[in-house]
XYZ file of C-alpha atoms in Angstrom:
488
model
C 0.000 0.000 0.000
C 1.264 3.469 -0.874
C 2.382 5.673 2.013
C -0.409 7.814 3.449
C 1.489 10.959 2.490
C 0.982 10.136 -1.215
C -2.725 11.008 -1.133
C -2.765 13.678 1.577
C -2.744 17.207 0.151
C -1.842 19.945 2.632
C -2.782 23.404 1.342
C -1.324 26.252 3.398
C -3.320 28.844 1.457
C -6.635 27.496 2.786
C -8.336 29.094 5.761
C -8.635 25.671 7.396
C -5.897 24.692 9.857
C -3.363 22.053 8.799
C -4.535 19.707 11.562
C -8.158 20.021 10.418
C -7.170 19.339 6.804
C -5.431 16.165 7.944
C -8.452 15.151 10.052
C -10.842 15.611 7.121
C -8.703 13.639 4.663
C -8.001 10.753 7.044
C -11.665 10.587 8.047
C -12.731 10.536 4.397
C -10.370 7.653 3.594
C -11.596 5.688 6.604
C -15.241 6.116 5.607
C -14.461 5.170 2.020
C -12.707 2.026 3.178
C -9.247 2.974 1.863
C -7.988 2.714 5.440
C -9.451 -0.480 6.864
C -10.190 -1.418 10.496
C -7.060 -2.483 12.321
C -4.683 -0.921 9.794
C -1.721 0.837 11.454
C -0.959 4.510 10.916
C 2.536 6.006 10.827
C 3.838 7.508 14.031
C 3.086 11.185 14.439
C 6.768 11.993 14.004
C 7.127 9.925 10.814
C 3.968 11.318 9.187
C 4.945 14.875 10.107
C 8.303 14.408 8.349
C 6.602 12.958 5.261
C 4.107 15.830 5.051
C 6.533 18.594 5.997
C 4.466 19.802 8.951
C 5.151 20.056 12.657
C 4.565 16.964 14.781
C 1.930 18.862 16.817
C -0.260 19.069 13.683
C -0.356 15.273 13.377
C -0.770 14.788 17.136
C -3.825 17.092 17.178
C -5.336 15.299 14.168
C -4.797 11.857 15.714
C -6.271 13.051 19.033
C -9.415 14.381 17.359
C -9.979 11.227 15.308
C -9.344 9.118 18.399
C -11.992 11.114 20.265
C -14.451 10.654 17.383
C -13.904 6.897 17.547
C -12.121 6.477 14.199
C -8.754 5.592 15.725
C -7.657 3.569 18.723
C -4.332 3.668 20.487
C -2.706 2.916 23.796
C 0.324 4.690 25.244
C 3.488 3.297 23.662
C 1.634 1.339 20.973
C 0.848 1.893 17.287
C -2.180 4.022 16.387
C -4.647 1.985 14.312
C -7.966 2.417 12.534
C -10.637 1.481 15.070
C -12.161 -1.978 14.860
C -15.808 -2.129 13.892
C -15.713 0.791 11.429
C -18.174 0.226 8.573
C -16.370 1.635 5.508
C -19.541 2.654 3.631
C -21.224 5.190 5.897
C -24.394 5.217 3.809
C -26.626 2.629 5.401
C -28.526 1.955 2.205
C -25.411 0.375 0.661
C -23.562 -2.793 1.439
C -20.237 -2.104 3.118
C -17.263 -4.097 1.820
C -16.017 -6.815 4.099
C -12.780 -5.906 5.816
C -9.924 -8.375 5.677
C -8.229 -6.847 8.693
C -9.341 -6.013 12.192
C -12.441 -7.488 13.748
C -16.182 -7.226 13.295
C -18.236 -5.606 16.088
C -19.770 -8.978 16.924
C -16.434 -10.810 16.793
C -15.530 -12.136 20.267
C -11.980 -10.922 19.670
C -13.180 -7.298 19.773
C -11.535 -5.669 22.804
C -14.120 -5.384 25.611
C -13.244 -1.698 26.136
C -14.480 -0.926 22.602
C -17.911 -2.447 23.108
C -20.614 0.098 23.964
C -20.718 0.280 27.747
C -23.666 2.678 27.793
C -26.683 3.475 25.611
C -25.991 5.595 22.532
C -27.204 9.048 23.575
C -28.942 10.897 20.729
C -30.903 13.205 22.992
C -30.846 16.979 22.663
C -28.648 19.409 24.524
C -25.274 17.653 24.711
C -22.333 19.227 22.858
C -19.247 17.522 21.470
C -16.593 16.783 24.094
C -13.004 17.125 22.818
C -10.744 14.156 23.509
C -8.210 16.458 25.130
C -8.330 19.831 26.838
C -7.593 22.644 24.351
C -4.043 23.858 25.059
C -5.144 27.515 25.204
C -7.710 26.686 27.875
C -5.182 24.676 29.866
C -2.763 27.617 29.810
C -5.510 30.063 30.807
C -6.526 27.884 33.765
C -2.914 27.414 34.868
C -2.300 31.174 34.785
C -5.532 31.854 36.704
C -4.632 29.249 39.332
C -1.303 30.979 39.958
C -2.995 34.221 40.969
C -3.113 34.931 44.727
C -6.235 33.855 46.576
C -8.433 36.760 47.616
C -10.081 37.424 50.933
C -13.306 38.570 49.274
C -15.786 36.827 46.985
C -15.791 37.595 43.232
C -17.814 40.686 42.220
C -21.508 39.822 42.283
C -22.074 40.986 38.695
C -18.963 39.191 37.441
C -15.268 39.740 36.843
C -14.846 43.089 34.997
C -12.475 41.538 32.431
C -14.941 38.770 31.670
C -17.867 41.197 31.401
C -15.852 43.232 28.910
C -15.025 40.157 26.825
C -18.631 38.913 26.837
C -19.790 42.355 25.676
C -17.257 42.295 22.816
C -18.348 38.756 21.907
C -22.036 39.787 21.870
C -21.248 42.814 19.714
C -19.258 40.796 17.195
C -21.292 37.596 16.965
C -24.838 38.725 17.814
C -24.957 42.372 16.772
C -25.862 43.626 20.248
C -24.874 47.213 21.011
C -23.730 46.656 24.589
C -20.941 47.476 27.009
C -19.399 45.695 29.985
C -21.806 47.376 32.435
C -24.767 45.805 30.587
C -23.456 42.273 31.301
C -24.210 40.180 34.385
C -22.300 36.890 34.669
C -24.257 33.741 35.625
C -23.499 30.028 35.760
C -25.683 29.255 32.744
C -29.158 29.597 31.270
C -31.100 28.088 34.164
C -29.270 30.318 36.643
C -29.998 33.358 34.457
C -33.723 32.528 34.252
C -33.883 32.014 38.007
C -32.207 35.397 38.524
C -34.663 37.138 36.176
C -37.610 35.478 37.886
C -36.320 36.574 41.307
C -35.846 40.116 39.988
C -39.402 40.269 38.630
C -40.887 38.775 41.790
C -43.135 35.835 42.622
C -46.451 35.274 40.922
C -45.437 36.918 37.631
C -46.954 35.621 34.404
C -44.560 34.230 31.789
C -45.450 33.336 28.210
C -43.462 30.352 26.867
C -43.187 28.660 23.502
C -44.828 25.228 23.414
C -43.143 22.857 22.789
C -40.199 24.491 24.469
C -37.452 24.383 27.056
C -38.823 22.053 29.760
C -36.151 22.871 32.346
C -36.960 26.574 31.991
C -40.626 25.956 32.816
C -39.629 23.859 35.808
C -37.251 26.427 37.304
C -39.661 29.300 36.689
C -42.486 27.465 38.421
C -40.126 26.611 41.266
C -39.419 30.325 41.684
C -43.130 31.123 41.882
C -43.848 32.140 38.290
C -47.082 31.327 36.471
C -46.570 29.818 33.003
C -48.741 30.362 29.923
C -47.776 27.937 27.115
C -48.098 29.455 23.623
C -48.383 26.858 20.820
C -45.761 27.274 18.092
C -45.029 25.472 14.842
C -41.782 24.717 13.062
C -41.774 28.387 12.006
C -41.317 29.497 15.619
C -43.276 32.104 17.566
C -45.169 34.615 15.434
C -46.842 37.913 16.156
C -50.226 36.405 15.303
C -49.756 33.963 18.208
C -49.410 36.943 20.537
C -52.316 38.848 18.988
C -54.545 35.914 19.762
C -53.160 35.906 23.255
C -53.261 39.657 23.685
C -51.449 40.234 26.941
C -53.609 37.865 28.955
C -52.316 34.452 30.107
C -55.775 32.852 30.294
C -59.081 33.679 28.541
C -60.736 34.503 31.870
C -57.670 35.961 33.583
C -57.356 39.749 33.398
C -53.708 39.750 34.522
C -51.321 40.760 31.703
C -48.107 38.955 30.873
C -44.973 40.165 32.618
C -42.394 38.270 30.551
C -42.114 36.281 27.337
C -39.406 33.614 26.952
C -38.422 32.998 23.313
C -35.717 31.157 21.337
C -35.807 33.250 18.132
C -32.553 32.208 16.470
C -33.287 28.466 16.590
C -36.566 27.590 18.270
C -36.119 24.776 20.757
C -36.882 22.052 19.882
C -38.621 22.501 16.502
C -35.815 24.528 14.927
C -37.733 27.489 13.468
C -36.102 30.879 12.986
C -38.031 34.066 13.726
C -37.906 36.421 10.729
C -36.725 40.023 10.942
C -40.263 41.349 10.504
C -41.597 39.136 13.290
C -38.766 40.229 15.587
C -39.415 43.924 15.124
C -43.167 43.452 15.567
C -42.745 41.453 18.788
C -40.283 43.950 20.272
C -42.687 46.806 19.478
C -45.571 44.835 21.032
C -43.556 44.078 24.156
C -42.378 47.684 24.567
C -45.958 48.929 24.264
C -47.359 46.267 26.609
C -44.673 46.505 29.298
C -43.676 42.880 28.725
C -40.059 41.802 29.230
C -38.725 39.679 26.368
C -36.285 37.063 27.662
C -34.237 35.911 24.670
C -32.616 32.498 25.107
C -29.737 32.426 22.617
C -28.737 28.881 23.498
C -26.995 27.645 20.305
C -26.768 30.601 17.932
C -23.053 29.854 17.333
C -23.974 26.807 15.254
C -25.821 28.014 12.175
C -25.145 25.521 9.356
C -27.212 27.046 6.530
C -27.332 30.761 5.785
C -26.284 33.512 8.149
C -27.668 34.011 11.630
C -29.886 37.033 12.183
C -28.763 39.475 14.875
C -30.208 38.842 18.319
C -33.540 40.387 19.301
C -31.552 42.306 21.899
C -30.014 44.294 19.015
C -33.488 45.851 18.559
C -33.966 46.669 22.252
C -35.178 50.253 22.742
C -33.827 50.036 26.314
C -34.836 47.550 28.992
C -37.397 45.621 26.910
C -35.115 42.632 26.224
C -32.982 40.508 28.554
C -30.576 38.514 26.399
C -29.548 35.198 27.975
C -26.453 33.426 26.659
C -24.178 30.622 27.741
C -20.780 29.132 26.971
C -22.034 25.713 28.038
C -23.010 24.658 24.488
C -20.309 26.500 22.562
C -17.469 25.353 24.844
C -18.382 22.961 27.666
C -21.258 22.420 30.134
C -18.620 21.752 32.796
C -17.541 25.393 32.553
C -20.850 26.621 34.039
C -20.544 30.130 32.639
C -23.321 32.256 31.167
C -24.633 35.791 31.153
C -27.579 38.168 30.978
C -27.323 41.315 28.861
C -29.775 44.193 29.267
C -29.504 47.969 29.171
C -27.613 49.306 32.198
C -29.724 51.693 34.241
C -33.052 50.293 33.015
C -35.635 49.065 35.507
C -34.938 45.384 34.772
C -31.167 45.917 34.971
C -31.536 47.559 38.388
C -33.764 44.719 39.613
C -31.316 42.111 38.288
C -28.350 43.896 39.881
C -30.075 44.112 43.252
C -31.017 40.423 43.143
C -27.497 39.467 42.080
C -25.922 41.475 44.893
C -28.018 39.458 47.349
C -27.450 36.077 45.696
C -23.780 36.769 44.965
C -21.504 35.276 42.343
C -21.799 31.524 41.768
C -19.093 31.329 39.105
C -15.685 30.681 40.758
C -13.157 33.494 40.425
C -10.531 31.215 38.848
C -12.980 30.124 36.125
C -13.982 33.717 35.369
C -10.342 34.817 35.180
C -9.418 31.922 32.881
C -12.459 32.455 30.672
C -11.608 36.138 30.240
C -8.067 35.197 29.168
C -9.454 32.510 26.836
C -11.541 35.184 25.099
C -8.745 37.769 25.043
C -6.330 35.415 23.272
C -8.828 34.680 20.480
C -8.798 30.998 21.471
C -12.545 30.873 22.171
C -13.332 32.145 18.671
C -10.965 29.595 17.125
C -12.441 26.785 19.234
C -16.003 27.638 18.158
C -14.903 27.668 14.499
C -13.414 24.172 14.880
C -16.464 22.744 16.614
C -18.766 24.364 14.045
C -16.942 22.436 11.317
C -17.276 19.253 13.362
C -21.045 19.730 13.790
C -21.488 20.463 10.089
C -19.718 17.211 9.281
C -22.009 15.305 11.659
C -25.081 17.051 10.239
C -24.076 16.009 6.709
C -23.656 12.405 7.823
C -27.095 12.453 9.452
C -28.746 13.897 6.335
C -27.014 11.325 4.108
C -28.055 8.423 6.317
C -31.725 9.402 6.360
C -31.707 10.234 2.645
C -30.392 6.763 1.798
C -33.155 5.271 3.951
C -35.815 7.210 2.010
C -36.576 9.482 4.959
C -35.088 12.732 3.662
C -38.508 14.388 3.449
C -39.153 13.529 7.090
C -36.069 15.353 8.371
C -36.591 18.894 9.677
C -34.674 21.570 11.619
C -31.281 20.810 10.101
C -30.296 24.443 9.480
C -28.565 24.872 12.829
C -27.963 23.578 16.327
C -27.031 20.125 17.565
C -30.141 18.106 16.719
C -32.641 17.446 13.950
C -36.351 16.636 14.031
C -37.549 13.387 12.462
C -41.215 13.611 11.492
C -42.587 10.104 11.824
C -44.782 8.212 9.355
C -48.491 8.120 10.076
C -49.349 5.728 12.865
C -45.931 5.921 14.540
C -45.785 8.009 17.715
C -42.677 9.557 19.168
C -43.259 8.181 22.654
C -43.672 4.612 21.386
C -40.628 4.873 19.130
C -38.470 6.358 21.916
C -39.469 3.518 24.238
C -38.636 0.950 21.578
C -35.267 2.551 20.892
C -34.433 2.681 24.594
C -34.823 -1.099 24.708
C -32.200 -1.209 21.941
C -29.868 1.054 23.964
C -30.441 4.180 21.854
C -31.859 7.281 23.560
C -33.866 9.961 21.711
C -36.358 12.642 22.788
C -40.000 12.472 21.692
C -41.315 15.980 21.012
C -44.170 15.342 23.452
C -41.636 15.582 26.307
C -41.165 19.278 25.524
C -44.869 20.106 25.293
C -47.158 21.291 28.080
C -50.237 21.356 25.855
C -51.785 18.397 24.068
C -50.344 17.966 20.572
C -50.072 15.317 17.923
C -47.014 13.341 18.972
C -45.529 12.381 15.630
C -41.885 13.396 15.846
C -38.642 12.785 17.709
C -35.567 14.961 18.216
C -32.313 13.268 17.216
C -29.150 14.811 18.658
C -25.836 14.486 16.861
C -23.551 16.488 19.126
C -22.299 14.250 21.912
C -21.452 10.768 20.658
C -18.306 9.821 18.690
C -19.122 9.538 14.995
C -18.923 5.754 14.924
C -21.481 5.423 17.730
C -23.601 8.176 16.169
C -23.821 6.232 12.910
C -24.725 3.008 14.723
C -27.429 4.868 16.631
C -28.874 6.415 13.469
C -29.000 2.976 11.861
C -30.957 1.681 14.849
C -33.386 4.615 14.604
C -34.020 3.913 10.921
C -34.628 0.211 11.511
C -37.015 1.001 14.377
C -38.993 3.482 12.254
C -39.245 0.943 9.462
C -40.352 -1.805 11.845
C -43.053 0.294 13.521
C -44.251 1.638 10.194
C -44.600 -1.907 8.882
C -46.908 -2.822 11.754
């Protein structure tokens, strides 16, 4: 067999990093079957010399492919193509038999490579890198070397971090904000709890239905009253609010106090609120005295077209509280998020007072490291890398369902970390999810996100968390289960 370097083309004029180019070309050859299960790869040093790149480029590529499940290696041993890889990733075709390595059902397959847990295709879980990004490790090490302080972190957040979040919101979401507009939280749920505390108990919140279940739970826990507003795959529209007026119940004369929306990528149905709808809703809210709470949970990952600016970019001043988080774009373990609203406005004052009482719940060392991570440009580079990874996974998912004849049933693929599979007539999401769970594949039926009765004919299929090899096995199981239930 020809050396790997013969068919790898490194192009330094491309905007893609050298490591990512190597990842993409190795992954492509593995999926095509050119590199077969069990086949050894050159050492990182040898391949780097052949390609004329630094050894760190090859090490990063091998680490990423190892984390995705394409490679397997042990310290001090040769890196090999992972056993059990099906060369033809399109399930509608017959994969060629491999003459090397072992089959997934072969008893010689190493026990550590057999799935030890169900394949998790539920929503909300981002990709976990196989190794800690070096820039983040350096930022944490530098933050840990700083002297311990005798006082708690500032209640509203580290000033450096607030400045960096404001710059990030300006650049990526079009929000005209400054550091004083930013309040640091530990994530979306913490931000919603803070807003609810600031508004006070017994306030009436409008919420998209289906929508963010955990948000409804935490708001109710804080004493809020929830009014579900039915939405379609197009997201919340002004006509939904006109029908509602500002009243949470037909016989209740109490107006809404807040409206929680996911305009950039409606959760879970995937709709995107148009520019005209956004302006109309902001005008309605400003005139009605309703606070718009904008949950911008995965706006970083737009796969088709460009993302519209956040609703907060239209805020006339204190009408919108923009809630963001680094938990999807970087890591849930970071526990870092924020609320952005106009400094000096009534809601900002209420949030600041509540936060001064509650105090900071993001450790000082994490805030310091996160600020440095932003300042170095490493966060922006990391998001760009993960966006490419999610686009690759999205393309695999679309291909798999297209080959199974289910392309027309796939919705909400324009952004985010999951897609919606509309089920054939007679197949319910709850029944399919239960059947899949018995086969060790976990998905979310749309009914789990709904508070109102609705036709349960869809499931959400996440593609963010699992290594690609397990993702493909899980998608194959989903397709077989849909076919089996449809046949009955």
